[in-house]
Short mmCIF file of C-alpha atoms and ligand atoms in Angstrom, two decimals:
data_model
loop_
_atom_site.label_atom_id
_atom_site.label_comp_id
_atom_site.label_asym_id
_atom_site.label_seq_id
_atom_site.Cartn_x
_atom_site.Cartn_y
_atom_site.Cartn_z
CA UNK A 1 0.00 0.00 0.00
CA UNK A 2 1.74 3.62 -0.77
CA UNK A 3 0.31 6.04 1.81
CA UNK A 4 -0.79 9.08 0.31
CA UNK A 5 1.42 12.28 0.31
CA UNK A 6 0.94 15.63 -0.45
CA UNK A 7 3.66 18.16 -0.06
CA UNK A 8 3.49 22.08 -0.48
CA UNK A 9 6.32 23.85 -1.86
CA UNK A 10 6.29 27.41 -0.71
CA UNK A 11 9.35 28.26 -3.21
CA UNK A 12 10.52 31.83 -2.63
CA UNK A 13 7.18 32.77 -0.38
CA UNK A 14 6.45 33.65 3.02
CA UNK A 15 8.63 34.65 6.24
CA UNK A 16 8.75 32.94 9.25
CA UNK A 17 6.09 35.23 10.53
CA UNK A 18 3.75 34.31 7.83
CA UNK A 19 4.81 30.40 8.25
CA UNK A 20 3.73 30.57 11.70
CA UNK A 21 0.57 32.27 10.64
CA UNK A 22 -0.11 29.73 8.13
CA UNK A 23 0.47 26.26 9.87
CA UNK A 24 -1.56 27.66 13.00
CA UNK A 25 -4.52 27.58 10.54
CA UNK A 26 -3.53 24.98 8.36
CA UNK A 27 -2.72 22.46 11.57
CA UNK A 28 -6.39 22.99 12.35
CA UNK A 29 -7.87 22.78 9.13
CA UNK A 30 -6.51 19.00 8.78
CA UNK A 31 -6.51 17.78 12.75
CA UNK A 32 -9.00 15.06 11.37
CA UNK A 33 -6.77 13.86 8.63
CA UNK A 34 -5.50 9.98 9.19
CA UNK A 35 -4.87 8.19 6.52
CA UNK A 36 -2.24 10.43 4.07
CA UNK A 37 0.43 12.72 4.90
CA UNK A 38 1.07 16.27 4.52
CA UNK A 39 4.20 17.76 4.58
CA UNK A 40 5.23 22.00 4.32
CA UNK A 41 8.92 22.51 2.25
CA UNK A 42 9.63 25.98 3.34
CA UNK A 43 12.69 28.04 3.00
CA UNK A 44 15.57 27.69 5.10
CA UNK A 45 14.70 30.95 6.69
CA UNK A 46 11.29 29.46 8.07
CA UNK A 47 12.55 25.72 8.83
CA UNK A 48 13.07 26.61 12.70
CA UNK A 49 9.63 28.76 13.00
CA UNK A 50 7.99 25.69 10.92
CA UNK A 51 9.58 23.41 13.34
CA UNK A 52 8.30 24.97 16.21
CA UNK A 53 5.01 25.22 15.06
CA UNK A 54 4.47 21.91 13.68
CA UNK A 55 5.35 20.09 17.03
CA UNK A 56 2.51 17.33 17.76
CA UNK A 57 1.23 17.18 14.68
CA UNK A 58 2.34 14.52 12.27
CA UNK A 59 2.60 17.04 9.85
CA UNK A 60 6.36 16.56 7.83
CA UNK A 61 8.37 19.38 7.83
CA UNK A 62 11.12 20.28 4.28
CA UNK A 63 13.25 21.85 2.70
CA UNK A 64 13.89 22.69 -0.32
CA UNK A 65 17.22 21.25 -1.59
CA UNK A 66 19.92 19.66 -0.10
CA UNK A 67 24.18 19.49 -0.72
CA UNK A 68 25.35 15.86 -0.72
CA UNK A 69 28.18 16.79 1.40
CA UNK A 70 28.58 16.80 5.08
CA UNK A 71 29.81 20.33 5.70
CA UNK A 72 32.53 21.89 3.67
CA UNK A 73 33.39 25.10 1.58
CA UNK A 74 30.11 25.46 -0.40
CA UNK A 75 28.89 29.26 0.03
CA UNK A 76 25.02 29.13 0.05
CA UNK A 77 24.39 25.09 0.51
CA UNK A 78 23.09 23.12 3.54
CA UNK A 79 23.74 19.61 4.86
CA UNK A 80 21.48 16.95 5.75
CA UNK A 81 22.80 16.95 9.16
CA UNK A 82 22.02 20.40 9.31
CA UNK A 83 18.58 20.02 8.06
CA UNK A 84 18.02 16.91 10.53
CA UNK A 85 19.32 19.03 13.49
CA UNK A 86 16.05 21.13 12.96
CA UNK A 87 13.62 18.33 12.62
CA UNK A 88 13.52 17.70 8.79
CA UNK A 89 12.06 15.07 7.28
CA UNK A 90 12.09 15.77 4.00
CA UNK A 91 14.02 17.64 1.07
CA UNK A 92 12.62 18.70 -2.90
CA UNK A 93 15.85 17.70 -4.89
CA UNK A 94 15.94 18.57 -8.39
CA UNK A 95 13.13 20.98 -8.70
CA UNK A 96 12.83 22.18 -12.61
CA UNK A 97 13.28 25.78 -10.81
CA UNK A 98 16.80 24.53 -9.50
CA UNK A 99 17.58 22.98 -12.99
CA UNK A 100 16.52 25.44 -15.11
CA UNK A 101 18.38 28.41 -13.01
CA UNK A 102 20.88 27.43 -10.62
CA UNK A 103 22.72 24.38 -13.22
CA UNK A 104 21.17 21.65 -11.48
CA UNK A 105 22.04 18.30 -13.36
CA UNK A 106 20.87 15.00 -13.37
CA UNK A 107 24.36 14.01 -11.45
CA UNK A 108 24.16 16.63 -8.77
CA UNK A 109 20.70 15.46 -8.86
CA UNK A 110 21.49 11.94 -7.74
CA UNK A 111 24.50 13.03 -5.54
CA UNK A 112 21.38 14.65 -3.46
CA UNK A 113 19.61 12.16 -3.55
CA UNK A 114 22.03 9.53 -2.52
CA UNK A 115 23.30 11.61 0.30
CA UNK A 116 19.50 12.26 1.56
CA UNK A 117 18.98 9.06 1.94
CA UNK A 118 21.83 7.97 3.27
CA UNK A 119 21.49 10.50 6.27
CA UNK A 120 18.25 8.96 6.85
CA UNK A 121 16.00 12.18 5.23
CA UNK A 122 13.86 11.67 2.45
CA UNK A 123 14.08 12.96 -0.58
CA UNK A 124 11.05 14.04 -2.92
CA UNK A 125 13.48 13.80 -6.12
CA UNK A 126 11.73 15.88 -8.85
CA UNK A 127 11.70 15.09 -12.73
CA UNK A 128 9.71 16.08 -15.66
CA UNK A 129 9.62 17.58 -19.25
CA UNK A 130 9.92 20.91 -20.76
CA UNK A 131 7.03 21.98 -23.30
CA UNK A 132 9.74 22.21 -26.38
CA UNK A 133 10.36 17.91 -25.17
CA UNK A 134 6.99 17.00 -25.05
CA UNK A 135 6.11 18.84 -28.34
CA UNK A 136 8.88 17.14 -29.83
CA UNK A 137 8.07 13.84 -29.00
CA UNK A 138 10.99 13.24 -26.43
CA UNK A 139 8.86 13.21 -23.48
CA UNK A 140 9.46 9.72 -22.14
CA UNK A 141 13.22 9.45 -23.37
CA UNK A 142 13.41 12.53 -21.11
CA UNK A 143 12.24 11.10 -18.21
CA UNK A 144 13.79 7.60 -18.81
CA UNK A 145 17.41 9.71 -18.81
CA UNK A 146 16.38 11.63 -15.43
CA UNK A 147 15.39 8.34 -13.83
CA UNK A 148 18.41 6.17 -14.66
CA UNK A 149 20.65 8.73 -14.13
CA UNK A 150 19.15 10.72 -11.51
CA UNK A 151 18.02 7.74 -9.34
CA UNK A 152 21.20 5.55 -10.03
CA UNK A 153 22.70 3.26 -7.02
CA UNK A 154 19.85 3.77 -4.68
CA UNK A 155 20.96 1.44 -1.35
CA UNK A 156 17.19 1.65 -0.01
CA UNK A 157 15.14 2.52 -3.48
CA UNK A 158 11.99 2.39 -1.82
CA UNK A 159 12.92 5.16 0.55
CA UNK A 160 13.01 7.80 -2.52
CA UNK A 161 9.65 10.20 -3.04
CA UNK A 162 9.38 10.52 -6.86
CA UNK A 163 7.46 13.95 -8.02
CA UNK A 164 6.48 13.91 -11.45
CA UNK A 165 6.20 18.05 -12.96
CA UNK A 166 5.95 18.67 -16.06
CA UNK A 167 7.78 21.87 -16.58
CA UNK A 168 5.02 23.08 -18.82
CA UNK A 169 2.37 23.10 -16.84
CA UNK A 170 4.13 24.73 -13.45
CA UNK A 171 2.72 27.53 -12.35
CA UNK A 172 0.98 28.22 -15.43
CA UNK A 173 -2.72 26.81 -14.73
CA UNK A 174 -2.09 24.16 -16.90
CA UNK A 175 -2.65 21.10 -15.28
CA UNK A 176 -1.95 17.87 -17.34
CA UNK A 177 -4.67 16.21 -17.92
CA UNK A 178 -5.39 12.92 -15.26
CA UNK A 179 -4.82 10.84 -18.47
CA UNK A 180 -1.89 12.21 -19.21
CA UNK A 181 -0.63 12.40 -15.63
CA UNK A 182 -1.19 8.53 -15.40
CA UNK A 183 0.50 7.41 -18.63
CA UNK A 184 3.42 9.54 -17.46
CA UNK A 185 3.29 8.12 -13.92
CA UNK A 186 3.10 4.54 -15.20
CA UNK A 187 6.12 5.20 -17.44
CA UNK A 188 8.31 6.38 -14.40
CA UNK A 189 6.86 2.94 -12.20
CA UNK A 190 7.85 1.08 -15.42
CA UNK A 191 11.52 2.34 -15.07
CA UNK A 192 12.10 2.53 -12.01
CA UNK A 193 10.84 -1.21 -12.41
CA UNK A 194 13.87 -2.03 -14.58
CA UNK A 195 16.22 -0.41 -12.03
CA UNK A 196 14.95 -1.20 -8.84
CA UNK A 197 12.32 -4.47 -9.53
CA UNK A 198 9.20 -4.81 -7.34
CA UNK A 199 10.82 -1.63 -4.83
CA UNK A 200 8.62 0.27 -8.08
CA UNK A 201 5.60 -1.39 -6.40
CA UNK A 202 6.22 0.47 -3.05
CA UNK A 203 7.78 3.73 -4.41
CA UNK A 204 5.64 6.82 -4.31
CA UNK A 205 5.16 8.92 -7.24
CA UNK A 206 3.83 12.58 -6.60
CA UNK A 207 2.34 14.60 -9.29
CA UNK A 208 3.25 18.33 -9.35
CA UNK A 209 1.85 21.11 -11.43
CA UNK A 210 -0.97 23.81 -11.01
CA UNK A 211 -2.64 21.09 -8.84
CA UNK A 212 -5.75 23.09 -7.07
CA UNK A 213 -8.58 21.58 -4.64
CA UNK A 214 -11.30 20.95 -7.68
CA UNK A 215 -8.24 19.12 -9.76
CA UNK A 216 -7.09 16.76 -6.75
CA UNK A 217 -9.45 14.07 -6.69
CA UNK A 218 -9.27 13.78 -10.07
CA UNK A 219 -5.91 13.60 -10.57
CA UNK A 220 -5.80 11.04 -6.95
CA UNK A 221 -8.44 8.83 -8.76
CA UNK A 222 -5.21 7.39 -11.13
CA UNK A 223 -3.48 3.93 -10.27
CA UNK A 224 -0.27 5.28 -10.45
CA UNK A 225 -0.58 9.30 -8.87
CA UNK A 226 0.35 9.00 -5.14
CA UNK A 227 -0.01 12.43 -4.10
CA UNK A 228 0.89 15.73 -4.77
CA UNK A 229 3.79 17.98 -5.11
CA UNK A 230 2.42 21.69 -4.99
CA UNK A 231 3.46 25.11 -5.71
CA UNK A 232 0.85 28.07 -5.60
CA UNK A 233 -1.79 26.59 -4.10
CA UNK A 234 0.10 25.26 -0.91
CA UNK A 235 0.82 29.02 0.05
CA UNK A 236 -3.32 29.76 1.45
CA UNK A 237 -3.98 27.17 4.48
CA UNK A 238 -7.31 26.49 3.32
CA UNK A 239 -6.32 26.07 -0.41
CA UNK A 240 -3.89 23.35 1.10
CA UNK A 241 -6.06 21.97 3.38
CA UNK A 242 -8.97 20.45 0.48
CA UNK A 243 -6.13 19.47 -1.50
CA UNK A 244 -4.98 17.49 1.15
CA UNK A 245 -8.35 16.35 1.78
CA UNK A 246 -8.82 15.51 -1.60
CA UNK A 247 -11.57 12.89 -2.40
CA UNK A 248 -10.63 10.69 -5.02
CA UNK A 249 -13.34 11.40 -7.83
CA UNK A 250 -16.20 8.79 -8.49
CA UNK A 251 -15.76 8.84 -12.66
CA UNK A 252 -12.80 10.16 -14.49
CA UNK A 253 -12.66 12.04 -17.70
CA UNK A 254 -10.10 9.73 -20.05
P1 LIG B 1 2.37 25.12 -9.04
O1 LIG B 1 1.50 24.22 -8.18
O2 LIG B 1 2.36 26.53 -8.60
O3 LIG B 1 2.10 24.91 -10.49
O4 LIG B 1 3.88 24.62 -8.78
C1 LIG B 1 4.19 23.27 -8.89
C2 LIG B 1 5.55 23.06 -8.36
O5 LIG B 1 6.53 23.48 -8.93
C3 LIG B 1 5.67 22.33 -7.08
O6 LIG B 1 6.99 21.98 -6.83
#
């Protein structure tokens, strides 16, 4: 059985004053909540407010990225142990943001990864195509060359949090279509399959991209969408909230 997870990622947004704010209402909003999981990726700045605020609740608290090394020379980076120290659960590695601006690869990608893990946090490792890919057919080659080399030499494979996010429709209203969603989820299951065997079984896959509260259910009804990864609506409590009390949807539009 793969639990249910939905995970906001506040990006650039929101101060610690504003976190508190938020997770007082949001805390409250989903008290009844049992059988999923909710976690809040905030920026470093807010991860010690967050912290504080999130204490009895099983709530999860991220970040945002992670550096695969311990401590070092690295101006601007942070270390699991760091992140741990605070009461992280969680990190986004590989966000299309980080890729597409800061020269995030698929090897730094999987040196994230593997050091996540392997300091016992989990990593939500994020892959997906750009419009100009999928319009030019390359969609799936894409995310078969983010998978085996992003996910490469996992020691514990069912540990990883996959989030699927489609560059094109991020932030732009666009959500892909449940259809669509699930023939791209399926894909990833199928190659993490041929990496990993029957871990793919286990492994969650999160979809991310303009998901809203009347999108959700739909988009949970799919055999292969575990949960969500999400940007803009994860920022209003009660936006947050109904998505993470999505109900899957009785019929589906194929
Ligand atoms: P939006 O939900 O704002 O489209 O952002 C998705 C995303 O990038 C989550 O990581």
């Amino acid at each position: 059985m793969r639990k249910p997870l939905i995970a906001g990622n506040w990006k650039m947004f929101k101060n610690a004053a504003e976190a508190r704010t938020f997770i007082y209402a949001f805390k409250q909003a989903v008290a009844d909540v049992k059988d999923r999981e909710a976690v809040l990726c905030v920026p470093y700045t807010d991860l010690w407010a967050a912290a504080e605020a999130l204490k009895g609740t099983p709530i999860g608290l991220g970040s945002q990225n992670v550096h695969w090394e311990a401590q070092g020379a690295f101006t601007g980076e942070i270390s699991v142990g760091m992140l741990k120290e605070i009461g992280c659960q969680y990190a986004v590695v590989g966000h299309s943001e980080r890729r597409q601006y800061f020269g995030e690869t698929d090897t730094t990608v999987n040196k994230r990864t593997l050091a996540a893990l392997a300091g016992g946090l989990t990593p939500i490792t994020c892959i997906g195509e750009t419009l100009q890919e999928r319009e030019a057919n390359k969609t799936f080659a894409v995310l078969e060359r983010q998978i085996k080399e992003g996910l490469k030499g996992l020691p514990n494979p069912t540990a990883v949090v996959i989030a699927y996010e489609p560059v094109w429709a991020i932030g732009t209203g666009k959500t892909a279509t449940p259809a669509q969603a699930q023939e791209a989820h399926a894909f990833v299951r199928q190659e993490f399959a041929k990496l990993y065997g029957t871990a793919a079984q286990s492994v969650r896959i999160l979809y991310g991209g303009s998901v809203k509260p009347d999108n959700m259910g739909q988009l949970m009804s799919q055999g292969d969408i575990d949960g969500g990864l999400v940007g803009g609506a994860s920022l209003e409590a009660e936006s947050f909230a109904k998505i993470v009390k999505f109900e899957k949807a009785a019929a589906v539009t194929k």
